[in-house]
mmCIF file with all atom_site columns, C-alpha atoms in Angstrom:
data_model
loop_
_atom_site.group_PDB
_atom_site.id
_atom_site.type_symbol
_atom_site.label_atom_id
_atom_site.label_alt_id
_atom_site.label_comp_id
_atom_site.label_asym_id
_atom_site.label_entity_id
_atom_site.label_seq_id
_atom_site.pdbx_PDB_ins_code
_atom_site.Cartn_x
_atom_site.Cartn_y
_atom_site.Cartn_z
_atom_site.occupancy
_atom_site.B_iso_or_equiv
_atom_site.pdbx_formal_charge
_atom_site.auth_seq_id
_atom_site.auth_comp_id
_atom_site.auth_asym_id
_atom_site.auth_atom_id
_atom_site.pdbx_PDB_model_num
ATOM 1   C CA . UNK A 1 1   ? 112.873 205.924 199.824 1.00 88.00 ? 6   UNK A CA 1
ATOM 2   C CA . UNK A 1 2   ? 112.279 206.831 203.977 1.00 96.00 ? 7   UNK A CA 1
ATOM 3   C CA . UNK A 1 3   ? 109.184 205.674 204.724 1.00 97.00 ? 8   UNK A CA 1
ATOM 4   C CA . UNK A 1 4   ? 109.061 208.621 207.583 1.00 98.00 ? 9   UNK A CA 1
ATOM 5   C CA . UNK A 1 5   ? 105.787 210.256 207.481 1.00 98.00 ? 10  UNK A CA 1
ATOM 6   C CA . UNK A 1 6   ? 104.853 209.223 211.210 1.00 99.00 ? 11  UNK A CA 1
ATOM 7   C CA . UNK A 1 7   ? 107.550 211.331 211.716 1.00 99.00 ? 12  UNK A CA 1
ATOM 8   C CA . UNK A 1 8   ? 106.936 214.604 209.954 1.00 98.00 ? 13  UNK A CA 1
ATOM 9   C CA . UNK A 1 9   ? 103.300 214.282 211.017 1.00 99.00 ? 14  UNK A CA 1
ATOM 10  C CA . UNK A 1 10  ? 104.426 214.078 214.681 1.00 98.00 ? 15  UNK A CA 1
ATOM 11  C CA . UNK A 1 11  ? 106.866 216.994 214.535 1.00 97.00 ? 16  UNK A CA 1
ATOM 12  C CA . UNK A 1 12  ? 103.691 218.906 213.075 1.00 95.00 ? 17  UNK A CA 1
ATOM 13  C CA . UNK A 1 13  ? 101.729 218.447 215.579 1.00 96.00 ? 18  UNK A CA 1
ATOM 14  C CA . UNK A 1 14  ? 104.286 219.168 218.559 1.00 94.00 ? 19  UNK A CA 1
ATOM 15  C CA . UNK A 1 15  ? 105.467 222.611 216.565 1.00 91.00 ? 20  UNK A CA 1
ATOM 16  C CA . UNK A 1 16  ? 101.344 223.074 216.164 1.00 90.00 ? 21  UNK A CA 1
ATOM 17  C CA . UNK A 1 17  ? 101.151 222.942 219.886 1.00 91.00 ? 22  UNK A CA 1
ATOM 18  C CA . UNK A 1 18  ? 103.832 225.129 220.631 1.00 85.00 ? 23  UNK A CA 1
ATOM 19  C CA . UNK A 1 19  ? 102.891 227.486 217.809 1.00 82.00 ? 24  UNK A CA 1
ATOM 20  C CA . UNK A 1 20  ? 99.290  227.596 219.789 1.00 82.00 ? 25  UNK A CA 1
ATOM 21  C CA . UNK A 1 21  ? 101.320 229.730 222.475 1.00 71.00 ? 26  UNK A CA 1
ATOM 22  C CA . UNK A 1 22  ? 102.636 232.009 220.253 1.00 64.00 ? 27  UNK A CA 1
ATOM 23  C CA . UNK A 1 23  ? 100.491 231.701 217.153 1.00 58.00 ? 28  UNK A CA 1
ATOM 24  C CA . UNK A 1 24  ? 97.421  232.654 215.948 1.00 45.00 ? 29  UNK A CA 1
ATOM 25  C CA . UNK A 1 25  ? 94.053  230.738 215.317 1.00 43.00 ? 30  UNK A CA 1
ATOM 26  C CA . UNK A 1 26  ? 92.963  232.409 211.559 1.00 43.00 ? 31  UNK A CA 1
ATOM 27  C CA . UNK A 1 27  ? 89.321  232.104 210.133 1.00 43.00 ? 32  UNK A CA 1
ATOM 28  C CA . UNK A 1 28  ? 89.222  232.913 206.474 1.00 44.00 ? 33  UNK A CA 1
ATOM 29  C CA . UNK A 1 29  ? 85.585  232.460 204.807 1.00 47.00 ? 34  UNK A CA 1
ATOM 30  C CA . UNK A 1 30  ? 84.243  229.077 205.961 1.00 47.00 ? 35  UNK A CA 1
ATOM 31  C CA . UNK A 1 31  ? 88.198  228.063 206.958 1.00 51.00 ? 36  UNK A CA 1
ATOM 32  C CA . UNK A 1 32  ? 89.580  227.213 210.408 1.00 47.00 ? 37  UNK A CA 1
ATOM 33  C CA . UNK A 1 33  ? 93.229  227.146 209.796 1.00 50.00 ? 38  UNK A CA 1
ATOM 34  C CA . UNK A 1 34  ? 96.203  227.361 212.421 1.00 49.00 ? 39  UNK A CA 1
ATOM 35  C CA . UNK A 1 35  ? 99.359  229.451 211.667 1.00 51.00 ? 40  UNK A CA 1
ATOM 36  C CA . UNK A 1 36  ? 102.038 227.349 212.526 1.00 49.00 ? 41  UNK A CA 1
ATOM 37  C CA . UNK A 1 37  ? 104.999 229.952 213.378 1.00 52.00 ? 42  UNK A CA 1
ATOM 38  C CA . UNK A 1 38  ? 107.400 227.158 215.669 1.00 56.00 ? 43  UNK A CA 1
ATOM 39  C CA . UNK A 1 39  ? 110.528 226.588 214.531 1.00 68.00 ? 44  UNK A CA 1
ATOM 40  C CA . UNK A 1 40  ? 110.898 223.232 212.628 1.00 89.00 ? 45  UNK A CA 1
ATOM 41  C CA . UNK A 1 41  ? 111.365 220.224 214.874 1.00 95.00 ? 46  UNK A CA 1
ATOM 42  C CA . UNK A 1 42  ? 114.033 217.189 213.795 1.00 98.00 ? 47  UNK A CA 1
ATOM 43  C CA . UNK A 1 43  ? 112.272 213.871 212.335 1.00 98.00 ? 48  UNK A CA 1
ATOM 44  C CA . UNK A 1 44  ? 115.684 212.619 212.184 1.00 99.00 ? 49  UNK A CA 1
ATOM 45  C CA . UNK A 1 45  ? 115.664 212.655 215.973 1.00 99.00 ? 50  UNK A CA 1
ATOM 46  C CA . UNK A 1 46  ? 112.759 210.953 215.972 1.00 99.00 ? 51  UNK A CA 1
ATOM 47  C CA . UNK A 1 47  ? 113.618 208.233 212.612 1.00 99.00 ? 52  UNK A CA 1
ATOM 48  C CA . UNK A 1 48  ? 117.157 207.604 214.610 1.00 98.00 ? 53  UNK A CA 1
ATOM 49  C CA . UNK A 1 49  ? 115.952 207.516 218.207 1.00 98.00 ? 54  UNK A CA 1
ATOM 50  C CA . UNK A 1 50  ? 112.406 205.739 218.489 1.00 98.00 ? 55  UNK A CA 1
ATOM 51  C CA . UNK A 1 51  ? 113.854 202.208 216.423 1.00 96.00 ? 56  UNK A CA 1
ATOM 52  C CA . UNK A 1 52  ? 113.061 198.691 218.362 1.00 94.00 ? 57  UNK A CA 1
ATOM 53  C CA . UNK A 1 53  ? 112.545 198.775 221.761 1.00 94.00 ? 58  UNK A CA 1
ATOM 54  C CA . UNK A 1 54  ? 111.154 200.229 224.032 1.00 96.00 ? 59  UNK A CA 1
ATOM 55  C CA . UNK A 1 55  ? 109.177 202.476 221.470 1.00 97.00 ? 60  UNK A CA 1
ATOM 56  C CA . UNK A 1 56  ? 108.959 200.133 218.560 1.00 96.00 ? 61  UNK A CA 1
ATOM 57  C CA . UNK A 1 57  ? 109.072 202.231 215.529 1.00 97.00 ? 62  UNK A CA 1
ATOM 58  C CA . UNK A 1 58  ? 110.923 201.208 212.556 1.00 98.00 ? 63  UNK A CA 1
ATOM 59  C CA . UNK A 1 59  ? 112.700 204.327 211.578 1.00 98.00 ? 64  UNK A CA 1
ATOM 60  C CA . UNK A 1 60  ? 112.261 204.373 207.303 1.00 98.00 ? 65  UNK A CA 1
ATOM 61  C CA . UNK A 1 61  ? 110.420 201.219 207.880 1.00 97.00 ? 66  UNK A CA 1
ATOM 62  C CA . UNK A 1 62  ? 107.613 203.048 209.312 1.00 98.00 ? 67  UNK A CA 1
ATOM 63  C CA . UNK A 1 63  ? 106.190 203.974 212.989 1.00 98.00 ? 68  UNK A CA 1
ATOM 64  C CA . UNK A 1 64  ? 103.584 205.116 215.027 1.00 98.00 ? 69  UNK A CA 1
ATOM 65  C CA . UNK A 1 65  ? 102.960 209.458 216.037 1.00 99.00 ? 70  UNK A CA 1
ATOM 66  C CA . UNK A 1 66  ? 102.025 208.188 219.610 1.00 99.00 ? 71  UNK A CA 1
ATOM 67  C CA . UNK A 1 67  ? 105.205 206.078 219.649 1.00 99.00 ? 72  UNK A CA 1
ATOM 68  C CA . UNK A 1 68  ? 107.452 209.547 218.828 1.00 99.00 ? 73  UNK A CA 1
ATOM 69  C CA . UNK A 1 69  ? 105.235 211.752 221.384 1.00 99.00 ? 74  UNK A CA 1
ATOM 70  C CA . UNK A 1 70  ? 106.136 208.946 224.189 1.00 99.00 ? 75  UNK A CA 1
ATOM 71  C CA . UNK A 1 71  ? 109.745 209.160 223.305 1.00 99.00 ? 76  UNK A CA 1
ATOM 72  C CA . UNK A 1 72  ? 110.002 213.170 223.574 1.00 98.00 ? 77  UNK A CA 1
ATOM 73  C CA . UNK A 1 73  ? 107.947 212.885 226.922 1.00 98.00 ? 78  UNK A CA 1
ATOM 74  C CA . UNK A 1 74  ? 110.576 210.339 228.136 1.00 98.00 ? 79  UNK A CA 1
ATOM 75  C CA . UNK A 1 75  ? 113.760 212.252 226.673 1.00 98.00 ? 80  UNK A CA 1
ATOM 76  C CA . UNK A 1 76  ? 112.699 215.409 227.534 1.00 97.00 ? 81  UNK A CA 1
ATOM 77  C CA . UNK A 1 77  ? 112.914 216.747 224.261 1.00 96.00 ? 82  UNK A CA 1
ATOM 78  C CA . UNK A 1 78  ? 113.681 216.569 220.528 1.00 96.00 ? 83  UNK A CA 1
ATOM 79  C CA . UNK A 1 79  ? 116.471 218.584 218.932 1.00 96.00 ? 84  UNK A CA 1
ATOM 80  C CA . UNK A 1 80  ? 115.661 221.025 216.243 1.00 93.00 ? 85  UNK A CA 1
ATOM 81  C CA . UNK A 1 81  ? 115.536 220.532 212.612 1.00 95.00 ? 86  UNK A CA 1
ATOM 82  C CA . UNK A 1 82  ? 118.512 222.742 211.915 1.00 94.00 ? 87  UNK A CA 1
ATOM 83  C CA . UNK A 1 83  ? 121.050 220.775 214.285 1.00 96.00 ? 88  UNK A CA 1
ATOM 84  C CA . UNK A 1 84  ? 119.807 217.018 213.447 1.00 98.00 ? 89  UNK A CA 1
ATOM 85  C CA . UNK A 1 85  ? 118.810 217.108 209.716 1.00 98.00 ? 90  UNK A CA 1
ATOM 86  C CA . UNK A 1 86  ? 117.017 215.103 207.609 1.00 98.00 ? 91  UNK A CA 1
ATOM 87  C CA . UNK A 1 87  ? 118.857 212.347 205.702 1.00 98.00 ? 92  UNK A CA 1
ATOM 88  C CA . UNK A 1 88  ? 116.005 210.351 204.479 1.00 97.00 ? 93  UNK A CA 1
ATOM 89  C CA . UNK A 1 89  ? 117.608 207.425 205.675 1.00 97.00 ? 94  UNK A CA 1
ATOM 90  C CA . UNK A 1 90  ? 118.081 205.434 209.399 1.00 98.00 ? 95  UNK A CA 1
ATOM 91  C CA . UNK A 1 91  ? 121.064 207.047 211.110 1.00 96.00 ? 96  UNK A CA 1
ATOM 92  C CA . UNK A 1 92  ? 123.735 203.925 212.368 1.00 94.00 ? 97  UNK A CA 1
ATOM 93  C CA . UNK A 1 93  ? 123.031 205.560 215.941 1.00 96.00 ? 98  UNK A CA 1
ATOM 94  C CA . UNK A 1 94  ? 120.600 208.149 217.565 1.00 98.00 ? 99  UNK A CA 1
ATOM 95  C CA . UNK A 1 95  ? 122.812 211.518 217.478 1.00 98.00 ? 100 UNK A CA 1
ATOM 96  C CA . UNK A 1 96  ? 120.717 213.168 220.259 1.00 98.00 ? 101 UNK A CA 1
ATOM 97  C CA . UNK A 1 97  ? 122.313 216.548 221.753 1.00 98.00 ? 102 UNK A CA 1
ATOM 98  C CA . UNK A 1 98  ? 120.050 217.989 224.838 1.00 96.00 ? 103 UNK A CA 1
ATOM 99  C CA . UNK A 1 99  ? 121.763 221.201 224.275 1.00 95.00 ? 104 UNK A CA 1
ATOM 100 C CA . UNK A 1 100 ? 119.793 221.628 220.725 1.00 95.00 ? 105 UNK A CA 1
ATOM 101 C CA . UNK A 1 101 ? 116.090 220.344 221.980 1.00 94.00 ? 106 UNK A CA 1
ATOM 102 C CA . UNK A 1 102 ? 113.879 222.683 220.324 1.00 91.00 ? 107 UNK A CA 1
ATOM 103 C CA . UNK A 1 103 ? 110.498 221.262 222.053 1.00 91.00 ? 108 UNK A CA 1
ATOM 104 C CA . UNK A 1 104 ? 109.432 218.719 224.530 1.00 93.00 ? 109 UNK A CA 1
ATOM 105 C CA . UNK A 1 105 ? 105.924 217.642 225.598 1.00 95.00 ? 110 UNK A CA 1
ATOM 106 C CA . UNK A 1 106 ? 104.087 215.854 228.102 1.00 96.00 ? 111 UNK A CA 1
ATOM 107 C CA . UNK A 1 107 ? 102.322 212.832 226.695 1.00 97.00 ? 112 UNK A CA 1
ATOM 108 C CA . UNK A 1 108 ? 99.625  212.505 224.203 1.00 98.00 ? 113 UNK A CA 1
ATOM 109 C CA . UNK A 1 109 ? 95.937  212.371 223.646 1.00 99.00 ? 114 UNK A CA 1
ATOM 110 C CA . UNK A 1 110 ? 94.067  210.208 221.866 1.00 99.00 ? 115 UNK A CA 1
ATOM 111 C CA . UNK A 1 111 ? 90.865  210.968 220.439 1.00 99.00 ? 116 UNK A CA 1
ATOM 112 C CA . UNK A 1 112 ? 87.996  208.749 219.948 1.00 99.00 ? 117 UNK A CA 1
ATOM 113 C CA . UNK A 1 113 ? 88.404  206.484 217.128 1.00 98.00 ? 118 UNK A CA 1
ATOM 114 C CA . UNK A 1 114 ? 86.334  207.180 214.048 1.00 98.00 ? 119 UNK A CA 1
ATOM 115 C CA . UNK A 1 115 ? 84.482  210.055 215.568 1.00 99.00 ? 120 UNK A CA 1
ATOM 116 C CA . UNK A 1 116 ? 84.855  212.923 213.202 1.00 99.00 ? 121 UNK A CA 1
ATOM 117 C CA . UNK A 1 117 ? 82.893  215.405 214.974 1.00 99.00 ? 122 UNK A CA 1
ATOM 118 C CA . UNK A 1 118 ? 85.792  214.899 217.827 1.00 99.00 ? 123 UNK A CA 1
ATOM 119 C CA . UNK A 1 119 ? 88.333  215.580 215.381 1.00 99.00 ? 124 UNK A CA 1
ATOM 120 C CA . UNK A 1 120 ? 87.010  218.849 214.464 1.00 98.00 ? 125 UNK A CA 1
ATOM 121 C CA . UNK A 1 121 ? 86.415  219.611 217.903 1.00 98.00 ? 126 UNK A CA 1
ATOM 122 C CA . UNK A 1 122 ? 90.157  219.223 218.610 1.00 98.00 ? 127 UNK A CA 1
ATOM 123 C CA . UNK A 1 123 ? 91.460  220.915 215.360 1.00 97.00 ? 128 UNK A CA 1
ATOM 124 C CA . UNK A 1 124 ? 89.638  223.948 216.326 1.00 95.00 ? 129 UNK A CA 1
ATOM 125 C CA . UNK A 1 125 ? 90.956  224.086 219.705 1.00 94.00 ? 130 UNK A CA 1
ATOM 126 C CA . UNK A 1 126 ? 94.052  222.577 219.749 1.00 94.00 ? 131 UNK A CA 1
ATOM 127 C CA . UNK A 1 127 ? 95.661  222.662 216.674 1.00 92.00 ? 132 UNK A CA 1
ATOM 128 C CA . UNK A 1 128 ? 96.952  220.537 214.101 1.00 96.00 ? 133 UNK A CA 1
ATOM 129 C CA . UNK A 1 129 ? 96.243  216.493 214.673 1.00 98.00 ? 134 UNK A CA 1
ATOM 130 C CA . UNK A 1 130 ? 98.292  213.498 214.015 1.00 99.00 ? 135 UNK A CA 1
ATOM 131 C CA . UNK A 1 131 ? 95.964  210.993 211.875 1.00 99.00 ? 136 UNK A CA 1
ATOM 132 C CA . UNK A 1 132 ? 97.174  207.802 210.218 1.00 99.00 ? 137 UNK A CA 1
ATOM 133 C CA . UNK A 1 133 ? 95.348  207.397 206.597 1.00 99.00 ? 138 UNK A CA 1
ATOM 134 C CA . UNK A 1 134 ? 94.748  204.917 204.119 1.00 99.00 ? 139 UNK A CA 1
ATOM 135 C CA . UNK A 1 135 ? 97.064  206.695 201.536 1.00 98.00 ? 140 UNK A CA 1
ATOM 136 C CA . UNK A 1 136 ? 97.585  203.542 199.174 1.00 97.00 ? 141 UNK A CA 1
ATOM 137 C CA . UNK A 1 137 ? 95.549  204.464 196.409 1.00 98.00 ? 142 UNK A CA 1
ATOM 138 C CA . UNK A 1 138 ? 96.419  205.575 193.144 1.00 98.00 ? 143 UNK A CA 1
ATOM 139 C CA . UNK A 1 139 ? 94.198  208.268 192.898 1.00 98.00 ? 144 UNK A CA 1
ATOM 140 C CA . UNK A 1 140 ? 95.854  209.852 196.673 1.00 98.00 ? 145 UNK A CA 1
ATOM 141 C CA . UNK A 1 141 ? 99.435  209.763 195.055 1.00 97.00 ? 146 UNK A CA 1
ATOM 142 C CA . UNK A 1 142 ? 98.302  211.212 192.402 1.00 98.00 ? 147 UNK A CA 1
ATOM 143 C CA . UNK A 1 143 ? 96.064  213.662 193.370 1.00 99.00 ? 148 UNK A CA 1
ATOM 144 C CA . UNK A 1 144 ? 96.801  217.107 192.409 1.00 98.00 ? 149 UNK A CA 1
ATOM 145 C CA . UNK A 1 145 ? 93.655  218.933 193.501 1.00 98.00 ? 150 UNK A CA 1
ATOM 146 C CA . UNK A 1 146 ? 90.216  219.477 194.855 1.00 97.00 ? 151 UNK A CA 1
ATOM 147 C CA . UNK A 1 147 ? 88.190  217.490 197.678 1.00 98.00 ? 152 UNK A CA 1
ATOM 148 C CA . UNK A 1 148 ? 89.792  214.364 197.356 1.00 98.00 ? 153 UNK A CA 1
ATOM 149 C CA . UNK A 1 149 ? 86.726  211.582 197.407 1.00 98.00 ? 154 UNK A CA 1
ATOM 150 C CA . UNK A 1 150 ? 88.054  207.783 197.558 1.00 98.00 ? 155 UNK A CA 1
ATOM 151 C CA . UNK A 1 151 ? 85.121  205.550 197.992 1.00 95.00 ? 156 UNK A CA 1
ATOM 152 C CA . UNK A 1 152 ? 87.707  202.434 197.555 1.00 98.00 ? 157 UNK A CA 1
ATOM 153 C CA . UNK A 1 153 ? 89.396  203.382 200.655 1.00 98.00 ? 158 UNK A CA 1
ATOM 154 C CA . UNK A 1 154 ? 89.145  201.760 203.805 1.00 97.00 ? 159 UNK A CA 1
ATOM 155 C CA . UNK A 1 155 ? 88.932  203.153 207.174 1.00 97.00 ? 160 UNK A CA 1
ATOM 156 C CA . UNK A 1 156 ? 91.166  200.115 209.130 1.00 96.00 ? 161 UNK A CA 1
ATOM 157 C CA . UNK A 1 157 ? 93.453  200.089 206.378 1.00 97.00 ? 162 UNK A CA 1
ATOM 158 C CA . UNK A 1 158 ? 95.989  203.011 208.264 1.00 98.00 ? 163 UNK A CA 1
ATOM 159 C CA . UNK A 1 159 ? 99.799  203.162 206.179 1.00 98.00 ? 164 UNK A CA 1
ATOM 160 C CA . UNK A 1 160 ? 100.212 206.754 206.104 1.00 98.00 ? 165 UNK A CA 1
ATOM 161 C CA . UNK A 1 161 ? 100.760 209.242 208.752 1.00 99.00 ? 166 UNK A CA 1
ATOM 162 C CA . UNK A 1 162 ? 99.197  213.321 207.837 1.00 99.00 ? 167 UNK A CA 1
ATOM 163 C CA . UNK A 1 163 ? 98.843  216.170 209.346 1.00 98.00 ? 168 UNK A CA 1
ATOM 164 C CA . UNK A 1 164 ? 94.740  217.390 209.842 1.00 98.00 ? 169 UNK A CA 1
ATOM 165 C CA . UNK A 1 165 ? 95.719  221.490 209.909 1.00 97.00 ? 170 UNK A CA 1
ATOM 166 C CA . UNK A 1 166 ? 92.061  222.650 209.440 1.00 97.00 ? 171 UNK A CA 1
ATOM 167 C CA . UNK A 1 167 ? 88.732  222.265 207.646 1.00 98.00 ? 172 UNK A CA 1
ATOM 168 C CA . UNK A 1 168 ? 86.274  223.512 205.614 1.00 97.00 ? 173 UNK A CA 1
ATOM 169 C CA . UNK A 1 169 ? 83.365  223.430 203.158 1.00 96.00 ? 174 UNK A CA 1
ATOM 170 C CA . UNK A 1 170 ? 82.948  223.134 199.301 1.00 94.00 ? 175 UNK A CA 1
ATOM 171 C CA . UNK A 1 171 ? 80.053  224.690 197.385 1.00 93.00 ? 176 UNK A CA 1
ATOM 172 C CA . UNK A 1 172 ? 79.990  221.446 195.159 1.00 93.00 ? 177 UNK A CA 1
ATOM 173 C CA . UNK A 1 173 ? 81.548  219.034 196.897 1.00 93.00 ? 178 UNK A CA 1
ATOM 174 C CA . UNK A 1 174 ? 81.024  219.818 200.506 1.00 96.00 ? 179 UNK A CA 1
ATOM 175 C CA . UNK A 1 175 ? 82.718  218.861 203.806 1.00 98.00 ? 180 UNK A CA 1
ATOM 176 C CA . UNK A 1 176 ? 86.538  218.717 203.659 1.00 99.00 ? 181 UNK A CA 1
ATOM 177 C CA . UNK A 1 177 ? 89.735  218.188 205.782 1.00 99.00 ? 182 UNK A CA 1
ATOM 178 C CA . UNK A 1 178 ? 92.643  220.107 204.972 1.00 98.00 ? 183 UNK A CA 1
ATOM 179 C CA . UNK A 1 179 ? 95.801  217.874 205.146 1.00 99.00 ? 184 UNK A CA 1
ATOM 180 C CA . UNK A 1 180 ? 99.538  218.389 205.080 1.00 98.00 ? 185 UNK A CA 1
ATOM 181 C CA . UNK A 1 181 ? 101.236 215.480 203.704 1.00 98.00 ? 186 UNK A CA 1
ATOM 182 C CA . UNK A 1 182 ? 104.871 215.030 203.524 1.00 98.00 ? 187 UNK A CA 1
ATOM 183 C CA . UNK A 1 183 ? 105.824 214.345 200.299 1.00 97.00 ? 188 UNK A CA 1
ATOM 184 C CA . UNK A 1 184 ? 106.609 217.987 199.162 1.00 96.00 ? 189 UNK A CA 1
ATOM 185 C CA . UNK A 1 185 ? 105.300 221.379 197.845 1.00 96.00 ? 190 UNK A CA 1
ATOM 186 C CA . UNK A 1 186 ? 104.715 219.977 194.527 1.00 97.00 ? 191 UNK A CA 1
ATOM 187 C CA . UNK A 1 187 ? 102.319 217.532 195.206 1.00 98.00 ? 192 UNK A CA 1
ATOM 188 C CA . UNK A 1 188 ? 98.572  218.222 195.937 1.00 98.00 ? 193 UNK A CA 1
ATOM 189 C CA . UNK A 1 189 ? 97.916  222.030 196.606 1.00 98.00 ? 194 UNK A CA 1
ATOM 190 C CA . UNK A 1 190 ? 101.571 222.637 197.896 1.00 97.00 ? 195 UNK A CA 1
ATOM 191 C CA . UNK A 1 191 ? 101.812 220.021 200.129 1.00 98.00 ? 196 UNK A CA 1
ATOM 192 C CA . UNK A 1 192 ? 97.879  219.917 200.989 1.00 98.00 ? 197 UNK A CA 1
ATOM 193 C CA . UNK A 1 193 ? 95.504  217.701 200.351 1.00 99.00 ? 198 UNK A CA 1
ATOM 194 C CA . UNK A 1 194 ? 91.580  218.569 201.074 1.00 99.00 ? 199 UNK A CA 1
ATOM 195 C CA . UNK A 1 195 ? 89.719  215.114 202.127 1.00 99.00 ? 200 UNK A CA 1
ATOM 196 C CA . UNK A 1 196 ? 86.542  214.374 201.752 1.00 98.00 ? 201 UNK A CA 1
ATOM 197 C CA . UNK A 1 197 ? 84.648  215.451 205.838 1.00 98.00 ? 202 UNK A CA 1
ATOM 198 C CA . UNK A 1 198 ? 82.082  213.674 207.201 1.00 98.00 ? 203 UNK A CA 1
ATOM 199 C CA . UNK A 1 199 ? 81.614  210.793 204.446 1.00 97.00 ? 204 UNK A CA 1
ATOM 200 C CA . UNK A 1 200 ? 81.579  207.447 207.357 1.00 97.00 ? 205 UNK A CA 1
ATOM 201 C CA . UNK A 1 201 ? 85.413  208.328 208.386 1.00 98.00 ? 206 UNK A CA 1
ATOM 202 C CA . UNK A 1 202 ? 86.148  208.304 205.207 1.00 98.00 ? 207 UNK A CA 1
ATOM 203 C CA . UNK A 1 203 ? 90.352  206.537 204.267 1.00 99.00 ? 208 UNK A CA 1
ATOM 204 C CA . UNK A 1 204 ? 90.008  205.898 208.437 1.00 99.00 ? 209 UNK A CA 1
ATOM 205 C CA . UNK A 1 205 ? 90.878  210.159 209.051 1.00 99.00 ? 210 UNK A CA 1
ATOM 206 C CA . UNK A 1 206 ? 89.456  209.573 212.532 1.00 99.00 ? 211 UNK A CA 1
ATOM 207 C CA . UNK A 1 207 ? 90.644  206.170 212.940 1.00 99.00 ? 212 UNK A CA 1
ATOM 208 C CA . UNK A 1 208 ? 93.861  207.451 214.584 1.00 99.00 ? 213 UNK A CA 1
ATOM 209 C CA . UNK A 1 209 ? 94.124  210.669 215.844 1.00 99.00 ? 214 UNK A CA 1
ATOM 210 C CA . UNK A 1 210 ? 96.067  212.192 218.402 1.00 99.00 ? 215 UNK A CA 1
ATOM 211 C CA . UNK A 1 211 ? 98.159  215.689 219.643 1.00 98.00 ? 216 UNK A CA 1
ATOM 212 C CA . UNK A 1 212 ? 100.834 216.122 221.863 1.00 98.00 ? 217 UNK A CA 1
ATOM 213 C CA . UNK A 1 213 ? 100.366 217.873 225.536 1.00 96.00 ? 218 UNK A CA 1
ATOM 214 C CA . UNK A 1 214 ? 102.824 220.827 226.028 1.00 91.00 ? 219 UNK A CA 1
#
């Protein structure tokens, strides 16, 4: 198992930014959702290219968004999914071809920790966010459903890195994030996740967050 979800949530939020350019911001009822219509970036790239120094990630070990977002900035780019694929596993060497970049950016920003109300500031104008999670709860692997509510989980303990594409706001249960994960379209709501919104920062949402510049 690749332990690569810093990388899929940083590839989201670079193809979010681009996408802003050529995209569309959609409001459907009490939704803010972006549509992301960039081409898919490579987290192989990224799982291949960013181990040890100087940008200390750990490929399927784990690593850091702001860590990837340094490297593009540095490199100048980061091929496209379709000519560096996914292996869900570390490459034996970083297979980088400029010729296939799909995307580069120009550093990173990162918001102000815990501060949810900055969060949905920048999801509503900028696009889809880079947050680290506490994701190690049964009840988050398992989820299938609904505003997901973990009291249990704690808002230092980051080990999982999502995608914050929008929010929103339950009759019953109120406030929610809408979050893609990376562990396929058969968990959650295809992918998605809705977390609880404005419950003290709740699994650390806000603890981490940051977007690419393009």
């Amino acid at each position: 198992m690749c332990g690569s979800c810093w990388a899929f949530s940083a590839t989201g939020a670079l193809e979010g930014q681009h996408s802003r350019k050529l995209g569309t911001l959609v409001y459907v009822n009490t939704l803010i959702v972006f549509l992301i219509l960039f081409s898919s970036l490579s987290e192989q790239n990224l799982i291949d290219c960013t181990k040890g120094e100087p940008y200390g990630n750990m490929g399927c070990n784990g690593g850091l968004m702001d860590n990837a977002f340094q490297y593009i900035e540095d490199n100048k780019g980061v091929d496209t999914e379709t000519s560096y694929p996914y292996k869900a596993k570390n490459g034996k060497k970083c297979l980088f071809k400029r010729s296939n970049v799909g995307a580069t950016d120009s550093g990173y920003v990162d918001l102000p920790a815990g501060d949810e109300d900055k969060l949905k500031i920048a999801v509503a104008t900028q696009g889809p966010i880079s947050v680290a999670i506490d994701a190690g709860h049964r009840s988050f692997q398992l989820y299938t459903h609904g505003v997901y509510d973990e009291e249990a989980c704690n808002p230092d303990n980051l080990d999982h890195g999502v995608l914050v594409v929008g929010y929103g706001k339950d009759d019953i249960h109120g406030d929610y994030w809408i979050v893609k994960n990376s562990w396929g379209e058969h968990w959650g709501e295809n992918g998605y996740i809705r977390m609880s919104r404005n419950k003290d920062n709740q699994c650390g949402i806000a603890s981490k967050a940051s977007y690419p510049l393009v």
